[in-house]
Amino acid sequence: MSRLADKLNAPQAPLPQPFMPLDDAAHLARLLDAWVERGWLRALDAALVGQCATLAPDAPALVLLAVALTSHQLGHGHACLDLAQALASPDDTLSLPPDGEEDTPTLRPSQLLAPVALAQWRALLAGCTLVDAAGPGERPLVLAGERLYLRRYWQYEHQVAQALRQRLAQATCVPDDLAARLERLFPDQPIRPDWQMLACALAVRGHFTLITGGPGTGKTTTVVRLLALLQGKAVDDGAPLRIRLAAPTGKAAARLSASIAAQVSALAVDEAVRAAIPTQVGTVHKLLGSRPDTRRFRHHAGNPLPLDVLVVDEASMIDLETMACVLAALPAHARLVLLGDKDQLASVEAGAVLGELCRDAEAGHYSAATQAWLEQFAGAPLADLTAGDAERHPLAQQTAMLRHSRRFGADSGIGALARLVNTQQAAQARRLLQAPPADLGLLTLGYGDTESLIALAINGRGPAAGYRHYLALLQQQRPQTSELAAHLAWAQTVLQAFDAFRLLCAVRRGRWGVDTLNQEIAQALHAAALLPAFDGWYEGRPVMVTRNDYGLGLMNGDIGIALKLPHETGALQLRVAFARNDGSGELHLVLPSRLTDIETVFAMTVHKSQGSEFAHTALVLPATASPIVTKELVYTGITRASRDFTLIEARAGVLEEAIARRVQRASGLLEQIAPTA
């Protein structure tokens, strides 16, 4: 890609120091090229600036700088550029390290924007032919108040807000015997108020419901009973509901399928109701009808989904664009239930939709009418909640937060650490790790030391097995028969054993990133005679799919292991075994030569681990401060563990830095849903 400066005929003279004349687009072009070379900007961001400069040759440099920052923000998960925030913390807009930590001094956003006032910047944008005020238009940028959007993402946000406002305003018929139906589904509940029951009550009265809660709070249990509640009334009326279940990834869909199937079979409801509750969960993209090589789906406003109820699990992973597509494809009469942990990491793509929509979940913000309506089912007062107003907090009236964890009891170190991280109590979290309970471990590495990390990955900690465990099963329990069924059962065992341990990384590149550690762990396993090789295709290699492949039926995030399995001729052939995404428990076998978008996965990013659970999880925090290492990332890593968790610090004190940093994504979604909020 050619340099932006060449396109704009920028002069070759050195850039002015310490401030650049902000009315000089050519000098700006040379500076943006320098930022691209340093990795502060993407080439894509500079290319967009070049296109805008071509469309509007007289555009002020401050406007073009805003274009670059908006594009960069989009690449880091923000729906827009918050102009006021950018002026308050200019260098944070590019996620830059602290001043003075670079090898070569380069002009920074803080130097460029120091003399700029918000009113000045906003006036320049409003007067530019590249920018529309919020509303219909064709210009590439939209200015809404103090937020600057690329048009497409303003449209997504506008569509989501409009669709949710409409659903929140829709009246719903509540059964007269709702209290009796709830009591049948939630008998003898020891905990009052029972937020699982209240979540079901809220969902019955609305066309849109948010149910959030941490690990073990019973989100799946709640949704199964909600479906029984809705379907029970529909079956009684002789018109069963068409219900669909979806999740963002194949892994999350498979886990939810297995969990729902087990719970539905145990429901104390009529067989006709049980039979009408679906147990198969698909991916959101499959539900919408993905089309290869296009952003468009088969289902949209003109061809809506044939359903009456849609439940989307792990909704924290749903980005703004996908949410807009889901809402557009929903029939007007259908109910939508979003389920997820609001405190987990948001989607890699633009938008933190669930987290933003659940902003008031913990406080409650129920109106007096909503609280009184809930208390008739609660069996106890709803204490310690902040009072709200239905007009100012419309989403809160259809939001339920599950507050009691059944996975992590009072003596759980994992649960305690997760709560401390989530509430940003760094000192208490450090004290807990310095004298950890049996299910917690702390490993602080010396400078450049990876030996203890590699040893942990291979051998685990105490009774918790590392990667040696699945490789031992691979080598020692291989069937001595040529029957494919026996080999498939063995492959299932190997896949399950691999999920007993997982090394999670905060970053992809660098000394403590996924790319480096994957290679080093593979080399160490080979040196320990546990792997036949550490490069290319070899038996025992775990791989993760990095792009949806509808031809093979594999989704982004699916994990498989290369194993030698009998071919039709009886000879052993290397194939990659994946668990199917339909929750059937069956395997999907693929030749390695057919897999193109994959990577080795002894280590994986925390983002990619969402929707998964491992018996023992180890989380590596890098030595260098990074804006992406936040309390949400640490919390998500901790809560992937079901039995044991080990924190690995490449530098002492990095945990405290991470806990102090929160994900803050620029968006105007809530303001569009409730302008007075």
XYZ file of C-alpha atoms in Angstrom:
677
model
C 0.000 0.000 0.000
C 1.428 3.387 -0.976
C 2.184 5.948 1.676
C -0.426 8.588 2.439
C 2.174 11.341 2.124
C 2.875 10.342 -1.484
C -0.826 10.554 -2.350
C -1.116 14.038 -0.868
C 2.258 15.286 -2.191
C 3.521 16.033 1.285
C 6.784 18.022 1.448
C 9.942 16.204 2.410
C 11.003 18.798 4.967
C 11.161 17.608 8.589
C 7.945 17.834 10.537
C 7.681 20.870 12.812
C 8.432 20.311 16.492
C 6.896 20.197 19.023
C 3.579 21.144 17.405
C 2.405 20.652 13.862
C 0.394 23.353 12.077
C -2.971 21.668 12.230
C -4.187 23.332 9.052
C -1.559 21.529 6.973
C -2.972 18.249 5.579
C 0.273 17.332 3.807
C 2.293 17.439 7.025
C -0.444 15.428 8.719
C -0.130 12.783 6.005
C 3.586 12.362 6.709
C 2.903 12.097 10.417
C 0.194 9.451 9.936
C 2.628 7.430 7.818
C 5.070 7.588 10.721
C 2.345 6.384 13.079
C 1.603 3.460 10.750
C 5.302 2.526 10.689
C 5.383 2.518 14.491
C 2.230 0.404 14.684
C 0.196 3.173 16.294
C -2.208 3.238 13.350
C -3.261 0.618 10.831
C -2.500 1.112 7.166
C -6.268 0.866 6.731
C -6.735 3.975 8.890
C -4.300 6.002 6.785
C -5.902 4.719 3.576
C -9.295 5.976 4.748
C -7.779 9.397 5.404
C -6.422 9.358 1.848
C -9.865 8.554 0.434
C -11.476 11.343 2.456
C -8.793 13.822 1.398
C -9.542 12.917 -2.222
C -13.277 13.431 -1.685
C -12.734 16.749 0.103
C -9.378 18.295 -0.936
C -10.023 21.344 1.264
C -10.782 19.324 4.399
C -8.889 20.804 7.386
C -6.117 18.693 8.877
C -8.025 18.513 12.163
C -10.914 16.863 10.327
C -8.590 14.336 8.659
C -6.948 13.632 12.004
C -10.420 12.918 13.411
C -11.011 10.498 10.513
C -7.802 8.625 11.365
C -8.671 8.453 15.064
C -12.248 7.336 14.376
C -11.038 4.524 12.119
C -8.438 3.499 14.697
C -11.052 3.491 17.454
C -13.281 1.261 15.345
C -10.439 -1.229 15.029
C -10.183 -1.286 18.827
C -13.849 -2.003 19.446
C -15.261 1.513 19.715
C -18.340 2.411 17.713
C -17.225 6.044 17.395
C -14.704 8.677 18.432
C -15.713 10.593 21.552
C -14.257 14.030 20.805
C -14.323 15.223 24.419
C -12.618 12.061 25.655
C -10.044 12.276 22.879
C -9.137 15.817 23.949
C -9.030 14.803 27.624
C -6.713 11.819 26.992
C -5.364 12.128 23.439
C -2.672 9.449 23.680
C -5.107 6.902 25.105
C -7.080 7.266 21.876
C -4.228 5.478 20.082
C -3.561 3.161 23.058
C -0.014 4.522 23.283
C 2.545 3.632 25.960
C 3.466 6.342 28.465
C 5.458 9.231 27.019
C 9.182 8.544 26.999
C 8.927 4.758 26.592
C 9.478 4.816 22.797
C 12.897 4.324 21.239
C 12.392 7.114 18.695
C 10.544 10.321 19.579
C 7.497 10.891 17.378
C 4.808 13.515 17.595
C 1.922 12.178 19.656
C -1.806 13.028 19.621
C -1.352 14.901 22.910
C 1.050 17.295 21.187
C -1.221 17.800 18.203
C -4.412 18.344 20.169
C -3.053 20.366 23.096
C -4.127 23.749 21.653
C -7.477 22.472 20.320
C -10.800 23.302 21.988
C -13.801 20.980 21.737
C -16.017 23.681 20.240
C -13.371 24.437 17.593
C -12.962 20.794 16.602
C -16.680 20.192 16.506
C -17.288 23.316 14.393
C -14.665 22.251 11.843
C -16.288 18.816 11.568
C -19.822 20.197 11.306
C -18.761 22.515 8.493
C -16.912 19.891 6.452
C -18.463 18.282 3.368
C -17.331 14.866 4.650
C -19.616 15.068 7.689
C -23.400 14.884 8.184
C -25.269 15.814 11.301
C -26.930 12.707 12.796
C -29.716 11.633 10.500
C -30.264 10.552 6.901
C -27.466 11.372 4.504
C -24.781 9.988 2.245
C -21.595 11.512 3.618
C -18.998 9.072 4.999
C -18.977 10.513 8.533
C -21.740 11.358 11.004
C -21.388 13.848 13.848
C -23.852 13.152 16.670
C -23.326 15.583 19.506
C -19.701 15.102 20.541
C -19.321 11.718 18.845
C -17.951 11.123 15.361
C -18.952 7.932 13.524
C -18.191 6.227 10.277
C -21.635 6.243 8.674
C -22.128 2.494 8.624
C -21.595 2.196 12.393
C -23.855 5.142 13.151
C -26.530 3.304 11.149
C -25.964 0.082 13.110
C -26.240 1.912 16.425
C -29.336 3.804 15.266
C -30.978 0.574 14.052
C -30.277 -1.256 17.325
C -31.586 1.628 19.434
C -34.720 2.015 17.308
C -35.477 -1.720 17.380
C -35.033 -1.933 21.151
C -37.204 1.120 21.792
C -39.970 -0.489 19.749
C -39.696 -3.812 21.587
C -39.618 -2.167 25.002
C -42.824 -0.294 24.123
C -44.723 -3.400 22.951
C -47.490 -4.582 25.247
C -47.532 -8.265 26.225
C -50.319 -10.427 27.577
C -49.295 -11.850 30.977
C -51.043 -15.097 32.031
C -53.476 -14.673 34.929
C -51.981 -17.727 36.621
C -48.335 -16.597 36.230
C -47.621 -16.879 39.967
C -48.841 -20.491 40.048
C -46.833 -21.407 36.952
C -43.689 -19.882 38.451
C -44.167 -21.770 41.709
C -44.441 -25.063 39.823
C -41.179 -24.408 38.002
C -39.352 -23.054 41.070
C -40.570 -25.180 43.997
C -38.990 -24.973 47.451
C -36.396 -22.382 46.560
C -34.108 -21.843 49.601
C -32.910 -18.428 48.421
C -35.344 -15.522 48.454
C -35.708 -13.415 46.463
C -35.032 -15.949 43.750
C -33.633 -13.902 40.885
C -33.947 -16.819 38.479
C -37.702 -16.777 39.053
C -37.853 -12.988 38.787
C -35.915 -13.083 35.508
C -38.564 -15.419 34.107
C -41.332 -13.132 35.326
C -39.752 -10.125 33.642
C -39.282 -12.030 30.393
C -42.933 -13.089 30.291
C -44.095 -9.484 30.339
C -41.814 -8.162 27.572
C -40.687 -8.622 23.982
C -37.087 -7.946 24.997
C -35.303 -9.160 28.134
C -31.726 -9.023 29.407
C -30.568 -11.712 31.848
C -27.034 -11.298 33.177
C -25.005 -13.001 35.863
C -21.562 -14.352 36.633
C -20.367 -17.960 36.392
C -22.565 -20.452 38.209
C -25.465 -18.064 38.787
C -27.780 -20.286 36.764
C -28.245 -18.463 33.485
C -28.865 -21.706 31.593
C -31.174 -23.049 34.303
C -33.122 -19.799 34.141
C -33.554 -19.873 30.382
C -34.665 -23.533 30.386
C -37.376 -22.760 32.927
C -38.313 -19.616 31.036
C -38.819 -21.673 27.880
C -40.906 -24.154 29.857
C -42.951 -21.250 31.214
C -43.577 -19.729 27.788
C -44.132 -23.045 26.041
C -46.366 -24.382 28.789
C -48.908 -21.609 28.253
C -48.623 -21.925 24.458
C -49.149 -25.711 24.528
C -52.170 -25.240 26.788
C -53.560 -22.819 24.202
C -52.917 -25.323 21.390
C -50.337 -23.119 19.611
C -46.757 -24.194 20.533
C -44.118 -21.510 20.062
C -41.352 -21.714 17.501
C -38.224 -21.299 19.645
C -34.630 -20.967 18.449
C -31.448 -20.910 20.522
C -28.177 -19.356 19.377
C -24.680 -18.474 20.593
C -21.839 -16.499 18.994
C -19.395 -19.403 18.595
C -19.611 -23.086 17.832
C -17.920 -23.946 21.128
C -20.437 -21.923 23.132
C -23.302 -23.425 21.116
C -22.119 -26.985 21.780
C -21.740 -26.371 25.525
C -25.181 -24.789 25.757
C -26.755 -27.629 23.766
C -25.389 -30.229 26.169
C -26.429 -28.217 29.233
C -29.945 -27.506 27.987
C -30.529 -31.105 26.912
C -29.646 -32.353 30.402
C -31.871 -29.824 32.135
C -34.866 -30.206 29.848
C -34.941 -33.951 30.495
C -35.222 -33.247 34.230
C -37.993 -30.636 34.012
C -41.136 -31.361 36.021
C -43.492 -30.498 33.166
C -45.847 -32.392 30.864
C -44.181 -34.436 28.155
C -45.847 -32.308 25.479
C -44.182 -29.202 26.909
C -40.822 -30.923 27.279
C -40.947 -32.117 23.687
C -41.648 -28.562 22.487
C -38.503 -27.117 24.103
C -35.537 -27.205 21.689
C -32.209 -28.518 22.913
C -30.058 -27.793 19.870
C -28.167 -24.505 19.785
C -26.658 -23.097 16.598
C -24.372 -20.171 15.934
C -25.860 -16.735 15.386
C -24.370 -16.569 11.900
C -25.859 -19.924 10.962
C -29.239 -18.815 12.330
C -29.179 -15.673 10.190
C -28.037 -17.595 7.130
C -24.474 -16.515 6.417
C -23.432 -16.072 2.827
C -19.766 -16.675 1.972
C -17.714 -13.591 1.104
C -20.455 -11.106 1.965
C -21.672 -9.212 5.036
C -25.291 -9.915 4.083
C -27.459 -12.656 5.548
C -30.306 -14.683 4.103
C -32.614 -13.479 6.890
C -33.236 -9.742 7.204
C -36.153 -7.304 7.528
C -37.551 -8.424 4.181
C -37.131 -12.125 4.991
C -37.548 -12.438 8.766
C -36.675 -15.460 10.839
C -39.521 -17.995 11.195
C -39.688 -17.978 14.999
C -41.604 -16.694 18.009
C -38.834 -16.704 20.631
C -35.082 -16.242 20.193
C -32.596 -16.792 23.014
C -28.987 -15.692 22.446
C -26.447 -16.968 24.988
C -22.947 -15.519 25.622
C -24.333 -12.227 24.347
C -21.313 -10.297 25.662
C -19.538 -11.552 22.529
C -22.123 -10.061 20.159
C -20.825 -6.982 18.347
C -22.858 -3.986 17.221
C -23.137 -5.038 13.565
C -24.303 -8.561 14.404
C -26.835 -7.247 16.931
C -28.250 -4.920 14.290
C -28.600 -7.879 11.914
C -30.306 -10.044 14.567
C -32.823 -7.340 15.424
C -33.524 -6.595 11.763
C -34.277 -10.287 11.093
C -36.640 -10.712 14.063
C -40.370 -10.683 13.335
C -42.178 -7.875 15.150
C -44.131 -10.288 17.389
C -41.108 -12.347 18.494
C -39.543 -12.226 21.940
C -35.767 -11.746 22.240
C -33.845 -12.841 25.344
C -30.154 -11.942 25.650
C -28.191 -13.997 28.145
C -24.628 -13.362 29.301
C -22.130 -12.055 31.818
C -22.001 -8.263 31.546
C -18.574 -8.188 33.209
C -16.816 -10.376 30.657
C -14.784 -9.051 27.775
C -16.819 -7.508 25.007
C -16.676 -8.518 21.369
C -13.410 -8.046 19.480
C -15.423 -6.152 16.873
C -16.966 -2.727 17.446
C -19.467 -2.385 20.267
C -19.856 -3.662 23.823
C -23.580 -4.147 23.415
C -24.469 -6.376 26.376
C -22.252 -4.484 28.814
C -23.744 -1.181 27.755
C -27.332 -2.402 27.842
C -26.773 -3.919 31.312
C -25.226 -0.772 32.761
C -27.940 -0.500 35.449
C -28.262 -4.233 36.138
C -26.503 -4.338 39.503
C -28.155 -1.209 40.904
C -31.570 -2.268 39.618
C -33.080 1.122 38.736
C -36.536 -0.460 38.795
C -39.448 1.911 38.865
C -41.839 1.675 41.808
C -44.340 -0.128 39.568
C -41.777 -2.674 38.325
C -40.473 -3.375 41.821
C -43.995 -3.848 43.204
C -44.838 -6.170 40.304
C -41.731 -8.290 40.954
C -42.231 -8.446 44.707
C -45.568 -10.212 44.283
C -43.541 -13.214 43.007
C -40.351 -12.704 45.027
C -41.470 -13.888 48.434
C -39.249 -11.182 49.941
C -38.621 -7.444 49.540
C -36.155 -6.420 46.843
C -33.794 -4.572 49.144
C -30.558 -2.689 48.384
C -31.657 -1.670 44.887
C -31.485 1.870 43.524
C -34.873 3.303 42.603
C -35.341 4.270 38.982
C -37.744 5.804 36.544
C -39.274 3.891 33.657
C -38.771 6.754 31.213
C -35.141 7.397 32.157
C -34.256 3.706 32.591
C -36.450 1.755 30.145
C -33.947 -1.083 29.730
C -33.681 -1.598 33.483
C -37.363 -2.526 33.630
C -36.593 -5.605 31.481
C -33.210 -6.511 32.993
C -32.560 -9.159 35.636
C -29.212 -9.822 37.277
C -28.666 -13.266 38.811
C -26.780 -12.700 42.045
C -26.070 -16.064 43.681
C -23.278 -18.279 42.330
C -23.734 -22.006 42.792
C -20.421 -22.860 41.113
C -18.186 -20.844 43.419
C -19.150 -21.261 47.073
C -18.001 -19.254 50.057
C -14.762 -21.284 50.260
C -13.892 -20.969 46.577
C -10.673 -19.100 45.919
C -11.561 -18.777 42.233
C -14.902 -17.179 43.057
C -13.370 -14.846 45.638
C -10.605 -13.732 43.272
C -13.095 -13.151 40.461
C -15.244 -10.958 42.719
C -12.246 -8.938 43.930
C -11.015 -8.353 40.392
C -14.481 -7.457 39.165
C -14.943 -4.894 41.932
C -11.382 -3.573 41.409
C -10.109 -4.461 44.884
C -6.481 -4.924 43.836
C -4.875 -4.985 47.297
C -7.270 -7.666 48.541
C -6.724 -9.713 45.373
C -2.956 -9.588 45.939
C -3.314 -10.720 49.558
C -5.505 -13.627 48.475
C -2.906 -14.783 45.942
C -0.032 -14.468 48.403
C -1.709 -16.986 50.733
C -3.902 -18.777 48.210
C -6.555 -21.417 48.847
C -5.987 -24.818 47.244
C -7.693 -23.878 43.972
C -5.500 -20.810 43.333
C -1.850 -20.469 42.354
C 0.531 -17.577 41.655
C 3.652 -17.712 39.516
C 5.777 -14.573 39.198
C 8.447 -14.908 36.529
C 11.922 -13.453 36.561
C 13.231 -11.362 33.682
C 12.994 -13.436 30.499
C 12.221 -16.588 32.499
C 9.838 -18.983 30.780
C 11.102 -22.299 32.203
C 8.645 -22.364 35.106
C 5.806 -21.300 32.800
C 6.619 -24.083 30.325
C 6.893 -26.584 33.185
C 3.446 -25.568 34.409
C 1.975 -25.949 30.916
C 3.435 -29.444 30.561
C 2.933 -30.843 34.064
C 0.178 -28.737 35.616
C 0.106 -27.829 39.311
C -0.418 -30.355 42.075
C -3.255 -32.694 41.069
C -4.127 -30.416 38.140
C -2.666 -31.931 34.976
C -1.088 -29.928 32.187
C -0.730 -30.957 28.553
C 1.156 -34.131 29.534
C -2.221 -35.555 30.557
C -3.915 -35.592 27.136
C -0.713 -36.691 25.389
C -0.344 -39.613 27.793
C -3.885 -40.742 26.941
C -3.078 -40.341 23.265
C -0.003 -42.553 23.525
C -1.068 -45.100 26.112
C -4.741 -45.729 25.381
C -4.696 -45.993 21.609
C -6.998 -48.864 20.587
C -5.279 -52.037 19.464
C -8.042 -52.737 16.975
C -8.764 -51.341 13.517
C -12.435 -50.730 14.340
C -13.292 -47.077 13.737
C -15.813 -46.923 16.614
C -13.132 -47.744 19.170
C -10.824 -45.097 17.721
C -13.579 -42.497 17.765
C -14.280 -43.202 21.440
C -10.545 -42.828 22.114
C -10.454 -39.558 20.180
C -13.351 -38.270 22.299
C -11.361 -39.078 25.435
C -8.292 -37.262 24.102
C -10.327 -34.167 23.205
C -11.934 -34.088 26.648
C -8.555 -34.520 28.323
C -7.122 -31.614 26.341
C -9.773 -29.345 27.877
C -8.504 -30.204 31.366
C -5.869 -27.458 31.054
C -5.479 -24.306 29.003
C -2.893 -21.546 28.943
C -4.500 -18.164 28.259
C -2.644 -15.057 27.119
C -3.632 -11.413 27.302
C -1.844 -10.566 24.058
C -1.115 -12.262 20.756
C 2.380 -10.998 19.987
C 5.519 -10.400 21.999
C 7.468 -12.409 24.556
C 4.352 -13.347 26.517
C 1.969 -13.647 23.621
C 0.167 -16.554 21.994
C 2.446 -16.794 18.962
C 5.694 -17.137 20.951
C 4.378 -19.390 23.713
C 2.660 -21.792 21.307
C 5.982 -22.415 19.588
C 7.950 -22.767 22.840
C 5.453 -25.165 24.430
C 5.389 -27.333 21.304
C 9.211 -27.442 21.282
C 9.308 -28.366 24.974
C 6.742 -31.145 24.520
C 8.790 -32.495 21.623
C 11.973 -32.365 23.726
C 10.137 -34.321 26.445
C 9.267 -37.010 23.852
C 5.559 -36.220 24.205
C 5.173 -34.965 20.627
C 6.729 -36.456 17.471
C 7.419 -32.963 16.073
C 6.753 -29.318 16.847
C 6.252 -27.843 13.396
C 3.868 -28.577 10.540
C 1.288 -31.345 10.951
C 1.976 -33.986 13.616
C -0.119 -36.275 15.773
C -1.270 -34.559 18.940
C -1.233 -31.070 17.446
C -4.174 -29.043 18.821
C -5.524 -26.473 16.378
C -8.148 -23.748 16.481
C -10.178 -22.605 13.489
C -9.745 -18.856 12.991
C -12.387 -18.280 10.311
C -15.815 -19.753 9.657
C -15.698 -22.488 7.016
C -19.263 -23.367 6.106
C -18.120 -25.895 3.521
C -16.457 -27.960 6.238
C -19.037 -27.103 8.883
C -16.404 -25.498 11.124
C -16.771 -22.222 12.983
C -14.282 -19.648 14.206
C -13.059 -20.874 17.613
C -13.614 -24.611 17.033
C -10.763 -26.705 18.461
C -9.592 -30.061 17.172
C -6.625 -32.416 17.596
C -4.661 -34.161 14.858
C -4.863 -37.941 15.413
C -4.006 -41.058 13.435
C -7.312 -42.789 12.728
C -8.248 -45.789 10.570
C -9.028 -45.069 6.935
C -11.482 -47.136 4.875
C -8.555 -49.368 3.906
C -7.715 -49.967 7.550
C -4.473 -47.994 7.385
C -3.968 -45.171 9.868
C -4.306 -41.681 8.430
C -3.727 -38.316 10.116
C -6.998 -36.465 10.505
C -8.157 -33.638 12.741
C -10.952 -34.557 15.141
C -13.414 -31.818 16.127
C -16.448 -32.123 18.384
C -19.522 -31.280 16.312
C -21.237 -27.968 17.030
C -24.705 -29.508 17.270
C -24.221 -30.839 20.802
C -24.609 -34.425 19.582
C -21.298 -35.490 21.093
C -20.203 -36.883 17.745
C -16.887 -36.122 16.056
C -16.215 -34.348 12.792
C -13.063 -35.640 11.046
C -11.198 -33.427 8.575
C -8.046 -34.001 6.542
C -5.309 -31.525 7.541
C -4.880 -30.526 3.895
C -8.416 -29.098 3.887
C -7.761 -26.791 6.825
C -6.426 -23.376 5.852
C -7.409 -20.860 8.541
C -6.085 -22.548 11.668
C -3.432 -22.032 14.339
C -1.800 -24.184 17.019
C -3.551 -23.694 20.335
C -1.456 -24.748 23.316
C -1.901 -21.084 24.212
C -4.898 -18.983 23.230
C -6.057 -15.441 23.850
C -8.566 -14.740 26.587
C -10.907 -13.388 23.924
C -10.908 -16.722 22.095
C -11.569 -18.605 25.347
C -14.959 -16.991 25.936
C -17.743 -19.536 25.930
C -15.317 -22.240 27.104
C -14.541 -23.801 30.456
C -11.403 -25.669 31.537
C -10.678 -27.598 34.717
C -7.368 -25.746 35.214
C -6.759 -22.374 33.596
C -3.463 -20.470 33.700
C -3.481 -16.798 32.686
C -0.291 -15.032 31.561
C -0.124 -11.271 32.127
C 2.671 -9.595 30.091
C 5.494 -7.516 31.534
C 4.709 -4.419 29.476
C 1.758 -2.250 30.419
C -0.952 -2.489 27.795
C -4.361 -0.810 27.523
C -5.927 -4.133 26.517
C -4.919 -5.796 29.816
C -7.944 -4.767 31.849
C -9.930 -5.992 34.816
C -12.491 -7.434 32.351
C -9.761 -9.501 30.690
C -8.454 -10.804 34.027
C -11.992 -11.557 35.252
C -12.808 -13.438 32.049
C -9.599 -15.473 32.316
C -10.271 -16.397 35.943
C -13.846 -17.462 35.268
C -12.822 -19.888 32.506
C -11.542 -22.145 35.327
C -13.876 -24.610 37.003
C -11.441 -26.283 39.420
C -8.019 -24.584 39.477
C -6.660 -21.216 38.429
C -3.047 -20.044 38.213
C -2.050 -16.436 37.621
C 1.290 -16.018 35.846
C 2.854 -12.554 36.088
C 5.731 -11.696 33.797
C 6.419 -8.777 36.136
C 5.382 -8.207 39.728
C 2.626 -5.611 40.008
C 1.086 -6.098 36.582
C -2.062 -7.540 38.202
C -2.718 -4.311 40.094
C -2.253 -2.300 36.899
C -4.736 -4.522 35.061
C -7.357 -4.371 37.811
C -7.178 -0.569 37.834
C -7.862 -0.398 34.087
C -11.399 -0.847 32.746
C -12.715 -1.338 29.239
C -14.400 1.880 28.158
C -15.841 1.767 24.675
C -17.139 4.899 23.017
C -20.793 4.579 22.058
C -24.036 6.513 22.070
C -26.366 3.523 22.169
C -27.904 4.170 25.585
C -28.483 7.827 24.808
C -30.381 6.845 21.681
C -32.545 4.366 23.599
C -33.282 6.737 26.480
C -32.106 10.283 25.664
C -32.779 11.506 29.196
C -30.779 8.726 30.907
